[in-house]
Amino acid sequence: MMSLSLPRHHLLLPKPRLGWKPSSKVCLGFGLTAGKRASFQVKFAKRSEDRIREALATTPKVELSVSSYDTAWVAMVPSPEFPECPCFPKFVDWILENQQPDGSWGFYHLHPCLIKDALLSTLACILALKRWNAGEEHIKRGLCFIGSNFVLAIDEHLLAPVGFNIIFPGLVEYAIDMELKLPVKQSDIDAVLYLRNLELESGHTREGKKAYLAYVAEGLGKLLDWQEIMKYQKNNGSLFNSPSTTAAAMIYSQNAKALEYLCSLEQKFGDSVPTSYPVSMHGQLCSIDNFEKFGISQHFKYEIKSILDQTYRCWVQKVEELMSNISTCALAFRLLRMNGYDVSSEYLAQYDEKSTFDNSMEGYLKDVNAVLELYKASQVKIFAEEEVLDKLKSWTSHFLREELSTYMTNDHRNVFKEVDYALKFPFYANLDRLEHKKNIEQCYIEDFQILKTAYISHGVDMKDILELALDEFQICQSIYQKEIKDLERWAKKNKLDQLKFARQKVAYCYLSAAATIFSPEASEARMSWAKNGVLTTVVDDFFDIGGSREELQSLILLVEKWDGNHEQIHCSELVNIIFSALRSTINDLGTKASALQNRNVTDHMVKIWLSLMNSMMEEAEWLRNNAVPTLDEYMENGYVSFALGPIILPALYFVGPKLSEDVVQDPEYQNLFRLVSTCGRLLNDIHSFEREGKEGKLNSVALRILHSNGSVSEEEAKRETMNLIDSTRCELLRMVLQSKSSVVPRTCKEFFWNMSRILHLFYMRTDGFSSPKEMMSAVNAVIYEPLDVSHLLSKCALEL
């Protein structure tokens, strides 16, 4: 039997000491030295991780808590052989044994907002007992509860189960037919029945409305054509995986498959049922999604793969549980595709706007969560010609914006915060650590969710997920703070702060590393990424405004002769500072990377830098000579001069996998670099078009206009460039996700995708380097500002 009791509340924070007032911005392990705090946090995180892993291992099938309401409906089913007896007598016994002290059934004792749920569950249990002339005293106590709270059933401001305005009035009518004396005014009964009439009077010719009425059919009883209702029966015998609807179908139509489903529930759960079954697939996918949203998926790679392998088998077989539910299908598509499984977007074609709103119950109910899942799925586009996803994105984004503008100001539900964020920051234009922090700080753990009735999901506990995410984020922040200090000391030691022509972007460069390469053990990769990011900014500014032609040539010559005799090369102080910083940094990184790779990779790092400088010199010569390259010439040189090579490519040596010379020379490796660099170059060109035009510089937008002989306007050139960015991004993501015939390890390919996301975010509204306020806000959020979990502290204090 499933237990009605809540799962164990794991404490989110240590118990406050007497007289201690917790800050709204907290750190676990207060009152401890730095070393002891780190040890405390690691142990605390390990306990949460172990509990999650245990839940994944011991509860492979996610289940819901007992539903008093659905149990009552199953209890009302008569035996086919002996109609005067219950078919499931143990369910009647469960009702007798689980009444609350106040006379109610359900979860009202958990939260006062569940009063409508309690009224529904209590009246259903009373009817079940009355049906079999059992529990006279239970019925009296239940009726007393109903009488005391009945007026609240017509309060439209209270949280209501799905279909309450149809089902509850139906139960009231059943009670009257069974000659139960409800201690309620007739005027209040009339008011409740009026609510049902209002809902039924609205047109329901659309299939979505018909499906909804079938879902709540137990509240309509003999008013319905039950043979028509049975067209919604699933292969498992249920109607909508709902025990209550299926029990009503058995009562009114004597359907054999419905009885088989109910018997299977008895065999599985014993003497009670949840409000929906099965739900395991959606629950498991939600757990994986939460792991990723809170930044802890790296701890559960084996478990995630196991679940996704099973999900993929169901996808290929078109299993009904997966394909018939909008949220489950969309979530499965997104997670499978983003984890490298070969899934076609054609399966989502069934969810075009008309079909969703006209033919589905979720559409009729304007299920924001379901549409949000479709919107997220629509963005995982790996082919430029995926028209299904384009159409899906178009109508879902429009719907979500409409809902947001209508409800955001007076609806506190977290789903609208998530909608707002999803619309502002598409998945290809965000930073992992910023998103993790937002999700942690906006997370509000409810002990229940609600469908036809309130329920608690038994599986991976969100409290454990949140605990682990809290611990992990705070531990990482302490590492980030140390690393950025080391980076600042490195820049000062190499005199980079003395280069007045150069933008000082140490914090920005480190942010791009820490916000995407966020795991604690990835320190060497982060520092390689950040140091080379600082150096490319310096070199870019030197070639752009800081150096003379002779100085640029001297710098290139020094790099060409890397370990040779430099005495004969006349260098200015600026060139000496830059080359000295380059040489010491690259040699240091090369030594460390060579040890990890078991081969010399320093030479490759030098070649990357030399290629960059030669491309920058080419652009400088174009400007100096007023040359106008073709668009192809510009892009062939421009993707290299965008300066991502020194940032991404050396960092790959620190990820873990061995990268042989063959891998580095493979077309796949080169194409990944070309695609991400092309995205960056084009994004930069769009946003710098006006500024560079005033400086007399040409870029791809200007060249499109120039070479068209006046046939292409600025607006058209920018639109063509954006289309090229979109198609290039799709191709990049396809290569990153591709597993067949791929020689570059997936962990390495992720670096190219992460850089693409950074670029799209930086250039979302303007040149990211030119928006100091927004950038410093992101730096502070990821590196310095502690998590704001005041709402979790308040909840924890209540539980304590």
Coordinates of C-alpha atoms in Angstrom, one line a residue, residues 30-554:
F30 CA 28.4 28.9 8.6
G31 CA 30.6 29.3 11.7
L32 CA 33.3 27.1 10.3
T33 CA 36.8 27.8 9.0
A34 CA 37.2 27.8 5.3
G35 CA 38.8 24.3 5.3
K36 CA 36.2 22.8 7.6
R37 CA 33.4 24.5 5.7
A38 CA 34.6 23.0 2.4
S39 CA 34.8 19.5 4.1
F40 CA 31.3 20.0 5.6
Q41 CA 29.8 21.0 2.2
V42 CA 31.4 18.0 0.4
K43 CA 30.0 15.6 3.0
F44 CA 26.6 17.3 2.9
A45 CA 26.5 17.2 -0.9
K46 CA 27.6 13.5 -0.9
R47 CA 24.6 12.6 1.2
S48 CA 22.2 14.3 -1.2
E49 CA 23.9 12.7 -4.2
D50 CA 23.6 9.2 -2.5
R51 CA 19.9 9.7 -1.8
I52 CA 19.2 10.7 -5.4
R53 CA 21.2 7.7 -6.8
E54 CA 19.4 5.4 -4.4
A55 CA 16.0 6.8 -5.5
L56 CA 17.0 6.3 -9.2
A57 CA 18.1 2.7 -8.4
T58 CA 15.3 1.6 -6.1
T59 CA 12.5 3.5 -7.7
P60 CA 12.9 3.1 -11.5
K61 CA 9.2 3.7 -11.9
V62 CA 8.1 7.1 -10.6
E63 CA 4.8 6.8 -8.7
L64 CA 2.4 9.2 -7.1
S65 CA 0.9 9.3 -3.6
V66 CA -2.5 7.8 -2.8
S67 CA -5.5 9.7 -4.1
S68 CA -8.4 9.4 -1.7
Y69 CA -10.6 10.7 -4.6
D70 CA -9.6 8.1 -7.1
T71 CA -9.6 5.3 -4.5
A72 CA -13.2 6.2 -3.7
W73 CA -14.3 5.8 -7.3
V74 CA -12.6 2.5 -7.6
A75 CA -14.3 1.5 -4.3
M76 CA -17.7 2.3 -5.9
V77 CA -17.3 -0.2 -8.7
P78 CA -19.6 -3.2 -8.2
S79 CA -18.6 -6.8 -8.7
P80 CA -19.6 -8.0 -12.2
E81 CA -20.8 -11.3 -10.7
F82 CA -22.4 -9.9 -7.5
P83 CA -23.5 -6.2 -8.2
E84 CA -24.6 -5.8 -4.6
C85 CA -21.0 -6.2 -3.4
P86 CA -17.9 -4.0 -4.1
C87 CA -15.5 -5.4 -6.7
F88 CA -12.6 -4.0 -4.6
P89 CA -13.6 -4.4 -1.0
K90 CA -10.0 -3.6 0.3
F91 CA -10.5 -0.1 -1.2
V92 CA -13.5 0.4 1.0
D93 CA -11.4 -0.7 4.0
W94 CA -8.7 1.8 3.1
I95 CA -11.3 4.7 3.1
L96 CA -12.5 3.6 6.6
E97 CA -8.9 3.6 7.9
N98 CA -7.7 6.9 6.4
Q99 CA -10.1 9.6 7.4
Q100 CA -8.5 12.7 8.9
P101 CA -9.4 13.9 12.4
D102 CA -11.4 16.8 11.0
G103 CA -13.6 14.4 9.1
S104 CA -12.0 15.0 5.7
W105 CA -10.0 12.8 3.3
G106 CA -7.1 14.1 1.2
F107 CA -4.2 16.5 1.8
Y108 CA -6.1 19.4 3.3
H109 CA -3.9 18.9 6.4
L110 CA -0.9 19.8 4.3
H111 CA -2.0 23.2 3.2
P112 CA -5.2 25.3 3.6
C113 CA -5.2 26.1 -0.1
L114 CA -6.3 22.5 -0.7
I115 CA -9.8 23.0 0.7
K116 CA -11.5 22.4 -2.7
D117 CA -9.5 19.2 -3.1
A118 CA -10.6 18.1 0.4
L119 CA -14.2 18.8 -0.4
L120 CA -14.0 16.7 -3.6
S121 CA -12.1 13.8 -2.0
T122 CA -14.3 13.8 1.1
L123 CA -17.6 13.8 -0.8
A124 CA -16.3 11.0 -3.0
C125 CA -15.3 8.9 0.0
I126 CA -18.7 9.5 1.7
L127 CA -20.5 8.4 -1.5
A128 CA -18.3 5.2 -1.6
L129 CA -19.1 4.3 2.0
K130 CA -22.8 5.1 1.5
R131 CA -22.9 3.0 -1.7
W132 CA -22.0 -0.1 0.4
N133 CA -23.7 1.0 3.7
A134 CA -20.4 1.1 5.5
G135 CA -18.9 3.6 8.0
E136 CA -21.9 5.4 9.4
E137 CA -19.8 7.4 11.8
H138 CA -17.3 8.2 9.1
I139 CA -20.1 9.5 6.9
K140 CA -21.4 11.7 9.7
R141 CA -17.9 13.3 10.4
G142 CA -17.4 13.7 6.7
L143 CA -20.7 15.4 6.2
C144 CA -19.9 17.7 9.1
F145 CA -16.7 18.7 7.3
I146 CA -18.6 19.3 4.0
G147 CA -21.2 21.4 5.8
S148 CA -18.6 23.6 7.5
N149 CA -16.7 24.3 4.2
F150 CA -19.2 23.9 1.4
V151 CA -19.5 27.6 0.7
L152 CA -15.8 27.7 -0.3
A153 CA -16.6 25.5 -3.3
I154 CA -18.0 28.6 -5.1
D155 CA -15.0 30.8 -4.3
E156 CA -13.3 31.2 -7.7
H157 CA -10.1 32.6 -6.1
L158 CA -9.2 29.3 -4.4
L159 CA -7.0 26.6 -6.0
A160 CA -9.2 24.0 -7.6
P161 CA -8.5 20.6 -9.0
V162 CA -8.9 20.1 -12.8
G163 CA -12.6 19.8 -13.6
F164 CA -13.7 20.8 -10.1
N165 CA -16.7 22.9 -11.4
I166 CA -18.0 19.8 -13.3
I167 CA -17.1 17.0 -11.0
F168 CA -18.0 18.4 -7.6
P169 CA -21.6 19.5 -8.7
G170 CA -21.9 16.0 -10.1
L171 CA -21.0 14.4 -6.8
V172 CA -23.5 16.7 -5.0
E173 CA -26.2 15.4 -7.3
Y174 CA -25.2 11.8 -6.7
A175 CA -25.4 12.5 -2.9
I176 CA -28.9 13.9 -3.3
D177 CA -29.9 10.9 -5.4
M178 CA -28.6 8.6 -2.7
E179 CA -30.7 10.5 -0.2
L180 CA -27.7 11.8 1.8
K181 CA -28.7 14.8 3.9
L182 CA -26.1 17.4 3.1
P183 CA -25.9 20.0 5.9
V184 CA -25.9 22.8 3.3
K185 CA -28.3 25.6 2.3
Q186 CA -30.2 25.0 -0.9
S187 CA -29.0 28.3 -2.2
D188 CA -25.4 27.1 -1.9
I189 CA -26.2 23.9 -3.7
D190 CA -27.8 25.9 -6.5
A191 CA -24.7 28.1 -6.7
V192 CA -22.5 25.0 -7.1
L193 CA -24.8 23.5 -9.8
Y194 CA -24.8 26.9 -11.6
L195 CA -21.0 26.7 -11.9
R196 CA -21.3 23.4 -13.8
N197 CA -24.0 24.8 -16.0
L198 CA -21.8 27.8 -17.0
E199 CA -19.0 25.5 -18.0
L200 CA -21.2 23.1 -19.9
E201 CA -23.1 25.9 -21.8
S202 CA -19.9 27.0 -23.5
G203 CA -19.6 25.4 -27.0
H204 CA -17.9 22.1 -27.0
T205 CA -17.9 21.1 -30.6
R206 CA -14.1 21.2 -30.6
E207 CA -12.4 17.8 -30.0
G208 CA -10.3 19.4 -27.2
K209 CA -13.4 20.3 -25.2
K210 CA -14.9 16.8 -25.9
A211 CA -11.7 15.2 -24.6
Y212 CA -11.8 17.4 -21.5
L213 CA -15.4 16.4 -20.8
A214 CA -14.5 12.8 -21.2
Y215 CA -11.6 13.2 -18.7
V216 CA -14.1 14.6 -16.1
A217 CA -16.9 12.2 -17.2
E218 CA -17.5 10.8 -13.7
G219 CA -19.0 14.2 -12.9
L220 CA -21.5 13.9 -15.7
G221 CA -22.6 10.3 -15.3
K222 CA -25.8 9.5 -17.2
L223 CA -25.7 12.8 -19.1
L224 CA -23.0 11.3 -21.4
D225 CA -23.0 8.7 -24.2
W226 CA -20.5 6.3 -22.6
Q227 CA -19.9 4.4 -25.8
E228 CA -18.7 7.7 -27.3
I229 CA -16.5 8.3 -24.3
M230 CA -14.9 4.9 -24.7
K231 CA -13.1 6.1 -27.9
Y232 CA -10.6 7.7 -25.6
Q233 CA -9.7 4.4 -24.0
K234 CA -6.0 3.6 -24.1
N235 CA -4.3 0.4 -24.9
N236 CA -3.9 -0.3 -21.2
G237 CA -7.7 -0.2 -20.8
S238 CA -7.7 3.2 -19.0
L239 CA -9.3 6.5 -19.9
F240 CA -6.5 9.1 -19.8
N241 CA -4.6 6.9 -17.3
S242 CA -7.1 8.1 -14.7
P243 CA -8.4 5.5 -12.2
S244 CA -11.5 7.7 -11.4
T245 CA -12.6 8.1 -15.0
T246 CA -11.9 4.5 -15.7
A247 CA -13.8 3.4 -12.7
A248 CA -16.8 5.5 -13.8
A249 CA -16.5 3.9 -17.3
M250 CA -16.7 0.5 -15.7
I251 CA -19.8 1.5 -13.6
Y252 CA -21.7 3.0 -16.6
S253 CA -20.5 0.8 -19.5
Q254 CA -19.3 -2.5 -17.9
N255 CA -16.2 -2.3 -20.1
A256 CA -14.0 -5.4 -19.8
K257 CA -10.7 -3.6 -20.6
A258 CA -11.5 -1.0 -18.0
L259 CA -12.0 -3.7 -15.4
E260 CA -8.7 -5.2 -16.4
Y261 CA -7.0 -1.9 -15.9
L262 CA -8.5 -1.5 -12.4
C263 CA -7.6 -5.0 -11.5
S264 CA -4.0 -4.3 -12.5
L265 CA -4.0 -1.3 -10.2
E266 CA -5.2 -3.5 -7.3
Q267 CA -2.5 -6.0 -8.1
K268 CA 0.2 -3.3 -8.1
F269 CA -1.0 -1.0 -5.3
G270 CA -3.1 -3.2 -3.1
D271 CA -5.9 -1.3 -1.5
S272 CA -5.6 2.3 -3.0
V273 CA -4.6 4.1 -6.2
P274 CA -2.9 7.2 -7.3
T275 CA -4.6 9.9 -9.3
S276 CA -2.8 8.9 -12.5
Y277 CA -1.1 5.7 -13.6
P278 CA 1.3 5.1 -15.3
V279 CA 3.4 8.3 -15.0
S280 CA 6.9 6.9 -14.7
M281 CA 8.2 8.0 -18.1
H282 CA 7.3 11.7 -17.6
G283 CA 8.6 11.6 -14.0
Q284 CA 11.9 10.2 -15.0
L285 CA 12.4 12.7 -17.8
C286 CA 11.5 15.5 -15.5
S287 CA 14.2 14.3 -13.1
I288 CA 16.8 14.4 -15.9
D289 CA 15.6 17.8 -16.9
N290 CA 16.0 19.0 -13.3
F291 CA 19.5 17.6 -13.1
E292 CA 20.5 19.7 -16.1
K293 CA 18.6 22.8 -15.0
F294 CA 20.2 22.8 -11.6
G295 CA 23.7 21.9 -12.8
I296 CA 24.1 18.4 -11.2
S297 CA 23.7 16.1 -14.3
Q298 CA 27.4 15.3 -14.3
H299 CA 26.9 13.2 -11.1
F300 CA 24.4 10.9 -12.7
K301 CA 25.7 10.2 -16.2
Y302 CA 25.2 6.4 -16.0
E303 CA 21.6 6.7 -14.6
I304 CA 20.7 9.3 -17.2
K305 CA 22.0 7.2 -20.1
S306 CA 20.0 4.2 -18.8
I307 CA 16.7 6.2 -18.6
L308 CA 17.3 7.8 -22.0
D309 CA 18.2 4.4 -23.6
Q310 CA 14.8 3.1 -22.4
T311 CA 13.0 6.3 -23.6
Y312 CA 14.6 6.0 -27.0
R313 CA 13.4 2.4 -27.3
C314 CA 9.9 3.7 -26.5
W315 CA 10.3 6.5 -29.0
V316 CA 11.2 4.1 -31.8
Q317 CA 8.3 1.8 -30.9
K318 CA 5.9 4.8 -30.6
V319 CA 4.8 3.7 -27.2
E320 CA 1.4 5.3 -26.3
E321 CA 2.5 6.6 -22.9
L322 CA 5.2 8.6 -24.6
M323 CA 3.5 9.8 -27.8
S324 CA 0.0 10.6 -26.5
N325 CA 1.0 13.2 -24.0
I326 CA 2.2 16.6 -25.2
S327 CA 4.6 17.4 -22.3
T328 CA 6.1 13.9 -22.3
C329 CA 6.6 13.7 -26.1
A330 CA 8.1 17.2 -26.3
L331 CA 10.4 16.7 -23.3
A332 CA 11.5 13.3 -24.6
F333 CA 12.3 14.8 -28.0
R334 CA 14.4 17.6 -26.5
L335 CA 16.4 15.4 -24.1
L336 CA 16.9 12.6 -26.6
R337 CA 18.1 14.9 -29.4
M338 CA 20.4 17.0 -27.1
N339 CA 21.9 13.8 -25.8
G340 CA 22.8 12.5 -29.3
Y341 CA 19.9 10.2 -30.0
D342 CA 18.6 10.1 -33.6
V343 CA 15.0 11.4 -33.3
S344 CA 12.9 13.0 -36.0
S345 CA 11.0 16.2 -35.4
E346 CA 8.2 14.8 -37.6
Y347 CA 6.7 13.2 -34.5
L348 CA 6.0 16.7 -33.3
A349 CA 4.0 17.6 -36.4
Q350 CA 0.9 16.4 -34.7
Y351 CA 1.1 19.4 -32.4
D352 CA 0.5 22.2 -34.8
E353 CA -1.5 25.1 -33.5
K354 CA -4.9 23.9 -34.8
S355 CA -4.5 20.3 -33.7
T356 CA -3.2 21.3 -30.2
F357 CA -6.0 23.7 -29.4
D358 CA -8.8 22.1 -31.2
N359 CA -8.1 18.4 -30.6
S360 CA -6.2 18.1 -27.3
M361 CA -7.3 18.4 -23.7
E362 CA -4.1 20.3 -22.9
G363 CA -4.9 22.8 -25.6
Y364 CA -8.5 23.3 -24.4
L365 CA -7.2 23.9 -20.9
K366 CA -4.5 26.2 -22.2
D367 CA -1.9 24.1 -20.4
V368 CA 1.0 26.6 -20.2
N369 CA 3.5 23.9 -19.1
A370 CA 2.7 21.7 -22.1
V371 CA 3.1 24.6 -24.6
L372 CA 6.3 25.7 -22.9
E373 CA 7.7 22.2 -23.4
L374 CA 6.7 22.4 -27.1
Y375 CA 8.4 25.8 -27.4
K376 CA 11.6 24.4 -25.8
A377 CA 11.5 21.4 -28.2
S378 CA 11.1 23.7 -31.2
Q379 CA 14.5 25.3 -30.5
V380 CA 16.5 22.1 -30.8
K381 CA 16.9 22.5 -34.5
I382 CA 19.7 20.7 -36.3
F383 CA 18.6 21.1 -39.9
A384 CA 17.9 24.5 -41.5
E385 CA 14.9 22.9 -43.3
E386 CA 13.1 21.6 -40.2
E387 CA 9.8 23.3 -41.0
V388 CA 8.0 21.4 -38.3
L389 CA 10.1 23.1 -35.6
D390 CA 9.8 26.5 -37.3
K391 CA 6.0 26.3 -37.2
L392 CA 6.0 25.0 -33.7
K393 CA 8.3 27.8 -32.5
S394 CA 6.1 30.4 -34.2
W395 CA 2.8 29.5 -32.6
T396 CA 4.1 28.5 -29.2
S397 CA 6.1 31.7 -28.8
H398 CA 3.0 33.7 -29.8
F399 CA 0.8 31.8 -27.3
L400 CA 3.3 32.1 -24.5
R401 CA 3.7 35.9 -25.0
E402 CA 0.0 36.3 -25.0
E403 CA -0.4 34.3 -21.8
L404 CA 2.5 36.2 -20.2
S405 CA 1.1 39.6 -20.9
T406 CA -2.3 38.5 -19.6
Y407 CA -1.3 36.7 -16.4
M408 CA 2.2 37.8 -15.4
T409 CA 1.1 40.8 -13.3
N410 CA -1.4 38.9 -11.2
D411 CA -0.2 35.3 -11.3
H412 CA 2.6 34.3 -9.0
R413 CA 3.1 30.8 -10.4
N414 CA 6.7 29.9 -11.1
V415 CA 5.7 28.7 -14.6
F416 CA 5.3 32.3 -15.8
K417 CA 8.7 33.2 -14.5
E418 CA 10.0 30.2 -16.5
V419 CA 8.1 31.4 -19.6
D420 CA 9.5 34.9 -19.3
Y421 CA 13.0 33.6 -19.0
A422 CA 12.6 31.1 -21.9
L423 CA 11.3 33.8 -24.2
K424 CA 14.1 36.2 -23.3
F425 CA 16.9 33.7 -23.4
P426 CA 16.6 30.8 -26.0
F427 CA 18.6 27.7 -25.1
Y428 CA 21.3 28.6 -27.7
A429 CA 21.9 32.0 -26.0
N430 CA 22.5 31.5 -22.3
L431 CA 25.2 30.6 -19.8
D432 CA 24.9 27.4 -17.8
R433 CA 25.9 28.9 -14.4
L434 CA 23.6 31.9 -14.8
E435 CA 20.7 29.6 -15.5
H436 CA 21.6 27.3 -12.7
K437 CA 21.6 30.2 -10.2
K438 CA 18.3 31.5 -11.5
N439 CA 16.7 28.0 -11.2
I440 CA 18.0 27.6 -7.6
E441 CA 16.9 31.0 -6.5
Q442 CA 13.5 30.8 -8.1
C443 CA 12.8 27.2 -7.0
Y444 CA 9.9 26.9 -4.6
I445 CA 9.4 23.3 -3.4
E446 CA 5.7 22.5 -3.1
D447 CA 4.9 19.3 -1.2
F448 CA 2.1 18.7 -3.7
Q449 CA 1.0 19.1 -7.2
I450 CA -2.6 18.9 -8.5
L451 CA -4.5 17.2 -11.3
K452 CA -8.0 16.0 -10.5
T453 CA -6.8 15.9 -7.0
A454 CA -3.6 16.9 -5.1
Y455 CA -0.7 14.4 -5.1
I456 CA 2.9 14.0 -4.1
S457 CA 5.4 12.5 -6.5
H458 CA 7.4 9.6 -5.1
G459 CA 10.7 9.3 -6.8
V460 CA 13.7 11.7 -6.8
D461 CA 13.1 14.2 -4.1
M462 CA 13.4 17.8 -5.3
K463 CA 14.8 18.7 -1.9
D464 CA 17.7 16.4 -2.5
I465 CA 18.2 17.9 -6.0
L466 CA 18.2 21.4 -4.5
E467 CA 20.5 20.5 -1.6
L468 CA 23.1 19.1 -4.0
A469 CA 22.7 22.1 -6.4
L470 CA 23.1 24.5 -3.5
D471 CA 26.2 22.8 -2.2
E472 CA 27.8 22.4 -5.6
F473 CA 27.2 26.0 -6.6
Q474 CA 28.6 27.4 -3.4
I475 CA 31.7 25.2 -3.5
C476 CA 32.3 26.2 -7.2
Q477 CA 31.9 29.9 -6.3
S478 CA 34.8 29.6 -3.8
I479 CA 36.9 28.0 -6.5
Y480 CA 35.9 30.7 -9.0
Q481 CA 36.9 33.5 -6.6
K482 CA 40.3 32.0 -6.1
E483 CA 40.8 31.4 -9.9
I484 CA 39.9 35.0 -10.9
K485 CA 42.4 36.3 -8.3
D486 CA 45.0 34.1 -9.8
L487 CA 44.1 35.4 -13.3
E488 CA 44.3 39.0 -12.1
R489 CA 47.8 38.3 -10.7
W490 CA 48.8 36.7 -13.9
A491 CA 47.7 39.7 -16.0
K492 CA 49.6 42.1 -13.7
K493 CA 52.7 39.9 -13.6
N494 CA 52.8 40.0 -17.4
K495 CA 52.2 43.8 -17.4
L496 CA 49.0 43.5 -19.4
D497 CA 47.4 46.1 -17.2
Q498 CA 50.0 48.6 -18.5
L499 CA 48.8 48.3 -22.1
K500 CA 46.7 51.5 -22.3
F501 CA 45.3 50.7 -25.8
A502 CA 43.9 47.3 -24.7
R503 CA 40.5 46.7 -23.2
Q504 CA 40.9 45.3 -19.7
K505 CA 38.5 42.3 -19.9
V506 CA 39.9 39.9 -17.3
A507 CA 36.6 39.4 -15.5
Y508 CA 34.6 39.1 -18.8
C509 CA 37.0 36.4 -20.1
Y510 CA 36.9 34.5 -16.9
L511 CA 33.1 34.7 -16.9
S512 CA 32.8 33.0 -20.3
A513 CA 34.9 30.2 -18.9
A514 CA 33.4 29.7 -15.5
A515 CA 29.8 30.1 -16.7
T516 CA 30.0 27.2 -19.1
I517 CA 33.0 25.1 -18.0
F518 CA 31.6 25.1 -14.5
S519 CA 32.6 21.8 -12.8
P520 CA 35.2 22.1 -9.9
E521 CA 37.7 19.7 -11.5
A522 CA 37.8 21.7 -14.8
S523 CA 40.2 24.4 -13.4
E524 CA 43.0 23.9 -16.0
A525 CA 40.5 24.1 -18.9
R526 CA 38.9 27.3 -17.4
M527 CA 42.3 29.0 -16.9
S528 CA 43.5 28.1 -20.4
W529 CA 40.2 29.5 -21.8
A530 CA 40.4 32.7 -19.7
K531 CA 44.1 33.5 -20.2
N532 CA 43.9 33.0 -23.9
G533 CA 40.7 35.1 -23.9
V534 CA 42.6 38.0 -22.3
L535 CA 45.5 37.6 -24.7
T536 CA 43.3 37.5 -27.8
T537 CA 41.6 40.7 -26.6
V538 CA 45.1 42.4 -26.2
V539 CA 46.3 41.1 -29.6
D540 CA 43.1 42.1 -31.3
D541 CA 43.3 45.7 -30.0
F542 CA 47.0 45.8 -30.8
F543 CA 46.3 44.9 -34.5
D544 CA 43.3 47.2 -34.5
I545 CA 44.5 50.4 -32.9
G546 CA 47.6 49.8 -30.7
G547 CA 50.4 48.9 -33.0
S548 CA 52.2 50.3 -36.1
R549 CA 52.7 48.2 -39.2
E550 CA 56.3 47.5 -38.2
E551 CA 55.3 46.5 -34.7
L552 CA 52.7 44.0 -36.1
Q553 CA 55.3 42.5 -38.4
S554 CA 57.8 42.2 -35.5

